Amino acid sequence: MKERGAFEKARIDGILNALSEGKTGYDELSEAGKTSESRAIEDIGLESERRFTRYARQVDFIECVQDAVPYEDAYEGVDKWLRFKPYKKLPDLPVQVKSSFRDVNSFRKNPKYKNRGGMEIVINCGPSINYGIFLRQLTLEVNRIKISLEESPSLGRFIV
């Protein structure tokens, strides 16, 4: 809920800045508020992705962290890719980084996630996430996917 307050503050700040620039029309003020709020949301998302990369590079069983290509990011619901050390016996896995647990749960209902058969790591790396919480989430996600692949190897075809 802290994020919502930050977004509202950004919207209000945007409106106040527009007022200080002499804008008084409802549409101008509304647009200024929406623009500032969108920028704040984008900033939190980018910082969450940076935090993910920083933490993932500290994990001993991860060999490599890569950014998704722009198409995957924009249209496929993939922010990053993880390559695991060989002993983990896992394929490269796509990752969707979220900024709250609410957003994680919401993404798991997304058709992009469902069409992938759940073969994607979805993780909260928002402002309140420290390395310990990150590692716990990552371990649960990796174990969930590993068990799913052991039970049904055909799920591996969903990882593209």
Backbone as a ProteinNet text record, in pm:
[ID]
protein_1_A
[PRIMARY]
MKERGAFEKARIDGILNALSEGKTGYDELSEAGKTSESRAIEDIGLESERRFTRYARQVDFIECVQDAVPYEDAYEGVDKWLRFKPYKKLPDLPVQVKSSFRDVNSFRKNPKYKNRGGMEIVINCGPSINYGIFLRQLTLEVNRIKISLEESPSLGRFIV
[TERTIARY]
81	0	84.8	211	298.6	311.2	318.1	332.6	215	94.9	-23.5	-12.5	33.7	52.1	156.2	262.5	366.1	310.2	224.6	166.4	71.5	-6.8	-98.3	-19.1	89.4	173.7	231.8	276.8	332.6	226.5	104.2	-5	-31.9	-39.4	-64.4	50.8	174.7	290.7	286	244.9	232.5	129.9	18.7	-85.9	-35.4	31.5	85.2	189.9	274.7	373.7	305.1	200.2	126.5	61.7	7.5	-51.3	54.4	173.1	279.5	328.5	305	340.1	227.3	121.5	11.3	-100.1	-93.5	-199.7	-316.6	-436.2	-553.4	-667.1	-660	-768.3	-771.9	-891.8	-909.6	-830	-841.5	-772.2	-621.1	-567.2	-422.9	-373.9	-448.9	-410	-423.2	-529.9	-551.4	-439.8	-403.6	-297	-162.7	-135.1	-9.7	-2.8	-114.3	-119.1	-97.8	-165.3	-151.1	-8.5	51.8	188.8	286.2	272.1	360.4	339.9	214.9	185.8	244.1	228	283.6	434.9	498.2	643.6	685.5	612.5	644.5	629	522.4	499.7	614.2	652.4	760.7	892.4	918.1	1041.2	1047.8	936.7	935.5	957.7	897.3	916.8	1061.9	1123.8	1264.1	1355.1	1327.8	1407.8	1387.1	1266.2	1239.6	1320.3	1327	1405.7	1554.9	1603.5	1744.9	1773.4	1680.8	1696.9	1700.4	1611.5	1610.4	1747.4	1799.2	1928.2	2039.3	2041.9	2145.3	2137.6	2018.3	2002.9	2031	1980	1996.1	2144	2223.3	2366	2439.9	2376.6	2437.6	2403.4	2309.9	2262.4	2358.8	2405.5	2508.6	2463.1	2335.9	2291.8	2248.4	2262.8	2231.5	2361.6	2365.4	2483.6	2480.2	2360.5	2352.7	2213.7	2208.9	2084.4	2089.8	1985.6	1980.8	1850.2	1858.2	1736.6	1663.6	1531.6	1452.2	1469.6	1446.8	1450.2	1325.3	1328.7	1214.9	1079.7	1074.3	947.5	892.9	980.1	936.3	885.8	956.6	919.4	783.5	763.6	640.7	521.1	543.8	429.9	418.3	524.3	522.2	521.6	531.3	531.3	659.9	772.3	902.8	994.7	1046.9	1140.4	1285.8	1311.7	1448	1446.9	1565.2	1585.7	1693.6	1673.6	1773.8	1830.6	1961.5	2030	2086.8	2063.3	2103.4	2229.6	2301	2418.8	2370.4	2454.1	2412.7	2356.2	2408.9	2362.2	2215.2	2157.6	2015.8	1924.3	1979.7	1903.4	1773	1785.1	1671	1703.7	1603.5	1626	1635	1674.2	1666.6	1520.4	1494.4	1355.9	1329.3	1210.3	1170.1	1128.1	1142.3	1108.9	1023.1	919.1	839.6	863.3	915.2	945.8	831.3	780.5	670.9	715.5	637.3	672.9	589.9	500.9	421.1	369.8	332.1	274.3	138.1	66.4	-62.5	-41.8	62.7	93.1	137.9	210.4	251	126.9	34.6	-87.2	-171.4	-176.4	-252	-190	-56.8	8.2	-15.1	-25.6	-47.6	-184.6	-272.1	-401.9	-397	-285.9	-268	-259.8	-326.1	-319.1	-176.1	-86.7	52.1	117.7	90.6	144.5	77.2	-54.1	-128.6	-91.4	-72.5	-34	105.1	184.3	317.9	313.4	195	180	242.6	256.2	317.6	467.9	525.1	669.6	742.3	719	780.8	792.9	904.9	924.7	857.1	770.6	706.9	746.8	809.3	870.4	851.6	827.4	815.3	953.9	996.8	1123.6	1099.3	983.1	946.4	1033.9	1006.6	1090.7	1109.1	1013.9	1024.1	1095	1142.4	1202.2	1352.7	1396.7	1541	1590.6	1719.9	1777.4	1718.6	1696.7	1641.9	1503.1	1417.6	1282.1	1289.2	1377.7	1397.6	1437.6	1538.2	1589.8	1482.2	1401.2	1291.6	1192	1153.2	1059.9	1119.5	1245.7	1311.3	1319.9	1358.5	1369.9	1235.1	1129	995.1	954.8	982.2	948	1028	1158.6	1243.1	1198.2	1169.7	1123.7	988.2	898	766	782.9	867.4	887.7	958.8	1057.9	1132.1	1039.3	954.7	858.6	761.2	711.5	619.4	684	810.3	879.9	907.9	935.7	958.2	829.6	717.8	588.7	536.8	566.5	515.8	620.2	715.8	823.8	773.9	655	602.8	578.7	572.9	557.4	677.2	789.9	908.5	888.1	791.3	764.5	707.2	654.5	597.1	704.2	825.6	934.2	993.9	970.3	1018	1112.4
-119.9	0	125.6	114.5	230.6	287.7	197.5	241.1	327.7	290	366.4	509.8	528.2	662.1	739.6	670.8	736.1	777.8	694.5	727.3	845.9	846.1	958.4	1087.2	1077.1	1194.7	1244.5	1153.5	1194.3	1264.9	1212.4	1274.9	1416.5	1430.7	1562.9	1658.5	1607.3	1691.4	1737.7	1649.4	1684.9	1794.7	1784.6	1887.2	2019.8	2013.6	2136.5	2201.8	2120.8	2176.5	2243.4	2180.2	2238.2	2370.5	2374.2	2499.4	2608.4	2571.5	2671.5	2722.1	2643.2	2685.3	2766.8	2790.7	2872.1	2795.6	2664	2584.1	2578.3	2597.3	2597.9	2511	2469.3	2388.7	2249.4	2195	2061.2	1957.5	1962.4	1863.3	1872.6	1995.1	2014.6	1960.8	1992.9	1948.9	1797.4	1743.7	1599.4	1526.1	1573.3	1511.6	1521.6	1635.7	1652.6	1553.5	1534.8	1439.7	1297	1259.7	1123.7	1097.5	1197.5	1182.3	1160.4	1239.7	1224.8	1090	1048.1	918.4	804.7	811.8	708.4	700.9	816.5	820.9	754.8	780.2	720.2	568.3	521.6	377	313.9	377.9	327.5	325.2	428.5	434.3	320.5	292	181.9	49	33	-89.5	-107.9	-2	-10.2	-40.8	21.3	-5.8	-149.6	-202.2	-342.4	-436.9	-406.5	-490.1	-481.2	-362.6	-347.2	-428.6	-421.5	-495.3	-645.6	-691.7	-833.5	-874.8	-798.1	-832.4	-834.3	-733.9	-725.1	-847.6	-882.7	-997.1	-1129.3	-1143.7	-1270.4	-1300.5	-1197.7	-1218	-1267.4	-1260.8	-1309	-1455.3	-1511.6	-1647.8	-1748.3	-1843.3	-1935.9	-2030	-2063	-2157.7	-2090.6	-1959	-1887.2	-1858	-1898	-1876.7	-1739.7	-1697	-1575.4	-1512	-1378.9	-1301.5	-1216.4	-1226.9	-1148.7	-1071.3	-950.7	-875.6	-943.4	-938.7	-986.9	-889.8	-937.2	-846.3	-758.1	-640	-547.8	-609	-694.5	-756.9	-842.1	-923.3	-1007.8	-922.8	-814.7	-726.5	-662	-614.5	-541.9	-633	-751.6	-831.8	-971.2	-1020.2	-1158	-1170.1	-1059.5	-1066.8	-1124.2	-1094.9	-1143.8	-1023.1	-1007.8	-899.2	-944.5	-1064.8	-1118.2	-1266.3	-1320.3	-1464.4	-1507.4	-1624.1	-1682.3	-1808.8	-1819.1	-1942.9	-1998.6	-2126.5	-2191.3	-2273.1	-2292.8	-2379.6	-2521.3	-2598.7	-2731	-2825.1	-2819.3	-2912	-2890.4	-2774.9	-2748.2	-2822.6	-2860.8	-2935.7	-2865.8	-2737	-2655.9	-2586.1	-2568.7	-2489.4	-2341.4	-2259.6	-2115.7	-2081.4	-1995.8	-1963.4	-1814	-1781.2	-1640.7	-1593.2	-1462.5	-1402	-1278.3	-1264.4	-1141.8	-1080.9	-958.7	-889.3	-794.9	-804.5	-718.6	-637.7	-535.1	-444.3	-464.9	-564.4	-595.3	-738.9	-795.7	-930.8	-929.5	-819.2	-805.9	-815.8	-749.6	-755.6	-895.7	-966	-1104.2	-1190.6	-1182.3	-1263.2	-1227.9	-1102.4	-1057.7	-1113.5	-1109.9	-1160.6	-1309.8	-1383.8	-1528.8	-1561.5	-1462	-1479.7	-1434	-1376	-1321.3	-1434.2	-1418.8	-1522.2	-1553.6	-1457	-1481.9	-1584.5	-1572.1	-1667.2	-1804	-1801.7	-1927.5	-1999.9	-1925.3	-1987.5	-2049.2	-2003.4	-2058	-2177.3	-2214.5	-2329.4	-2308.3	-2182.3	-2153.4	-2168.9	-2188.8	-2209.3	-2075.2	-1993.4	-1861.7	-1824.7	-1767.1	-1718.7	-1582.6	-1566.7	-1437.6	-1399.8	-1282.4	-1249	-1101.3	-1075.7	-939	-889.5	-781.1	-716.7	-569.8	-540.1	-403	-344.7	-219.8	-146.1	-214	-294.5	-354.5	-489.8	-535.1	-668.5	-663.3	-738.2	-750.1	-881.3	-905.5	-1024.4	-1154.8	-1160.5	-1283	-1315.9	-1216.5	-1238.4	-1274.5	-1208.6	-1241	-1387.6	-1431.1	-1567.3	-1670.3	-1641.2	-1730.8	-1744.7	-1630.7	-1633.8	-1710.2	-1679.6	-1743	-1894.1	-1936	-2079.5	-2148.3	-2087	-2145.1	-2155.6	-2051.4	-2052.5	-2159	-2166.6	-2264.9	-2406.5	-2431.1	-2563.9	-2597.9	-2500.4	-2522.6	-2564.7	-2494.4	-2524.5	-2657.8	-2683.6	-2810.5	-2930.1	-2921.1	-3027.9	-3045	-2934.5	-2941.6	-3009.6	-2976.4	-3037.6	-3185.7	-3222.8	-3364.7	-3444.5	-3385.2	-3452.8	-3456.4	-3351.4	-3341	-3272.9	-3353.7	-3297.5	-3218.8	-3249	-3177.4	-3029.5	-2990.4	-2849.3	-2767.3	-2833.4	-2765	-2700.5	-2749.6	-2692.3	-2551.2	-2514.4	-2381.6	-2275.6	-2319.4	-2225	-2191.3	-2071.2	-2030.5	-1913.5
0	0	0	42.5	42.6	-98.3	-199.3	-337.8	-380.8	-345.1	-385.1	-335.9	-213.3	-159.7	-239	-280.7	-360.5	-495.9	-552.8	-683.3	-671.2	-565	-542.8	-520	-445.7	-421.4	-553.3	-638.5	-767.9	-852.4	-849.9	-926.1	-874.6	-743.3	-683.1	-713.7	-703.3	-735.3	-880.9	-970.3	-1111.4	-1133.1	-1062.5	-1072.1	-1016.1	-902	-841.5	-931.9	-994.3	-1087.3	-1205.6	-1256.4	-1368.9	-1326.9	-1206.9	-1156.3	-1146.5	-1097.8	-1083	-1218.7	-1323.6	-1459.9	-1523.6	-1446.4	-1496.3	-1564.7	-1562.5	-1623.4	-1525.7	-1576.9	-1488.6	-1540.5	-1664.4	-1721.5	-1662.5	-1647.6	-1591.2	-1670.8	-1803	-1886.5	-1872	-1867.6	-1852	-1717.5	-1613.8	-1479.4	-1465.8	-1521.2	-1515.6	-1589.6	-1706.6	-1785.6	-1713.6	-1652.2	-1577.3	-1461.4	-1392.8	-1282.5	-1329.3	-1438.6	-1492.6	-1539.6	-1603.5	-1652.7	-1537	-1431.8	-1315	-1246.6	-1235.9	-1174.2	-1258.4	-1389.6	-1478.3	-1466.3	-1457.8	-1443.1	-1311.1	-1204.2	-1073.7	-1078.1	-1143.9	-1157	-1236.3	-1346.2	-1429.6	-1351.8	-1273.5	-1194.1	-1092.7	-1025.6	-928.3	-999.3	-1117.4	-1195.1	-1237.1	-1285.2	-1326.6	-1208	-1094.6	-974.9	-927	-940.1	-903.3	-992.4	-1121.1	-1212.7	-1179.9	-1147	-1106.4	-980.1	-885	-759.3	-788.6	-877	-914.7	-968.4	-1062.1	-1123.7	-1019	-934.8	-830.3	-737.9	-693.9	-604	-676.5	-798.7	-871.2	-897.9	-919.3	-944.2	-820.2	-704.2	-580.1	-550.8	-626.3	-599.6	-661.9	-580.3	-626.8	-737.3	-747.5	-849.7	-980.7	-988.7	-1112.4	-1185.8	-1310	-1392.6	-1460.4	-1505.4	-1583.9	-1572.6	-1569.3	-1571.8	-1698	-1780.3	-1903.6	-1912	-1968.6	-1997.5	-2112.5	-2108.5	-2221.1	-2336.5	-2457.3	-2571.7	-2564.1	-2624.5	-2614.2	-2650.7	-2752.5	-2790.2	-2675.6	-2615.1	-2503.3	-2387.8	-2360	-2250.7	-2277.4	-2399.6	-2432.6	-2456.5	-2516.5	-2561.4	-2501.4	-2439.3	-2390.4	-2238.2	-2165.6	-2020.2	-1964	-2028.7	-1982.8	-1963.7	-1841.5	-1812.1	-1819.7	-1771.9	-1762.1	-1798.2	-1820.1	-1837.1	-1737.8	-1679.3	-1589	-1650.8	-1646.2	-1682.1	-1552.7	-1530.6	-1406	-1425.2	-1317	-1321.1	-1356.3	-1426.2	-1475.6	-1368.6	-1247	-1143.3	-1107.3	-1138.9	-1109.9	-1205.8	-1323.2	-1424.1	-1460.9	-1490.3	-1532	-1663.5	-1747.7	-1869.2	-1832.9	-1928	-1907.8	-1883.3	-1785.7	-1749.9	-1762.4	-1813.9	-1819	-1680.6	-1659.1	-1529.9	-1553.7	-1474.5	-1470.7	-1332.8	-1331.2	-1206.4	-1174.6	-1053.5	-1009	-888	-857.2	-747.7	-622.2	-623.3	-504.4	-516.2	-402.8	-404.6	-472.9	-461.6	-530.1	-681	-731.6	-874.5	-916.1	-830.2	-858.2	-875.7	-780	-787.1	-908.4	-942.1	-1059	-1187.2	-1197.7	-1318.6	-1336.2	-1229	-1239.9	-1299.9	-1308.7	-1374.2	-1519.6	-1560.7	-1693.7	-1797.3	-1911.9	-2016.3	-2061.2	-2057.9	-2099.2	-2006.7	-1879.4	-1781.3	-1798.3	-1811.8	-1826	-1955.3	-2063.5	-2190.5	-2183	-2090.6	-2071.3	-1974.1	-1931.3	-1842.3	-1706	-1664.4	-1535.2	-1534.6	-1654.3	-1664.4	-1674.2	-1574.2	-1565.8	-1418.7	-1383.1	-1247.2	-1237.6	-1138.5	-1112.6	-970.5	-957.5	-829.2	-795.1	-667.7	-617.7	-577.8	-641.9	-605.6	-576.7	-521.2	-488.4	-378.9	-342.6	-247.1	-111.1	-67.9	65.6	65.2	-50.1	-60.8	-37	64	88.5	27.4	35.2	-28.1	27	156.7	216.8	164	154	101.6	-46.4	-119.4	-260.5	-276.3	-200.2	-212.7	-177.8	-76.7	-40	-156	-214.7	-328.2	-446.6	-478.5	-592.6	-572.5	-454.5	-425.1	-439.6	-389.1	-403.4	-550.5	-627.7	-770	-845.9	-820	-887.5	-851.4	-724.8	-683	-744	-751.2	-812.9	-959.1	-1031.4	-1173.2	-1190.1	-1106.1	-1115.2	-1091	-989.7	-961.1	-1077.5	-1131.8	-1245.3	-1365.1	-1392.8	-1506	-1482.3	-1357	-1326	-1342.1	-1299.3	-1309.3	-1452.3	-1527.6	-1664	-1753	-1803.9	-1886	-2007.4	-2053.1	-2170.2	-2141.5	-2014.4	-1981.7	-2031.1	-2051	-2099.8	-2235.6	-2312	-2444	-2434.3	-2316.9	-2297.2	-2274.6	-2247.2	-2223.1	-2359.3	-2401.8	-2535.7	-2521.3
[MASK]
++++++++++++++++++++++++++++++++++++++++++++++++++++++++++++++++++++++++++++++++++++++++++++++++++++++++++++++++++++++++++++++++++++++++++++++++++++++++++++++++

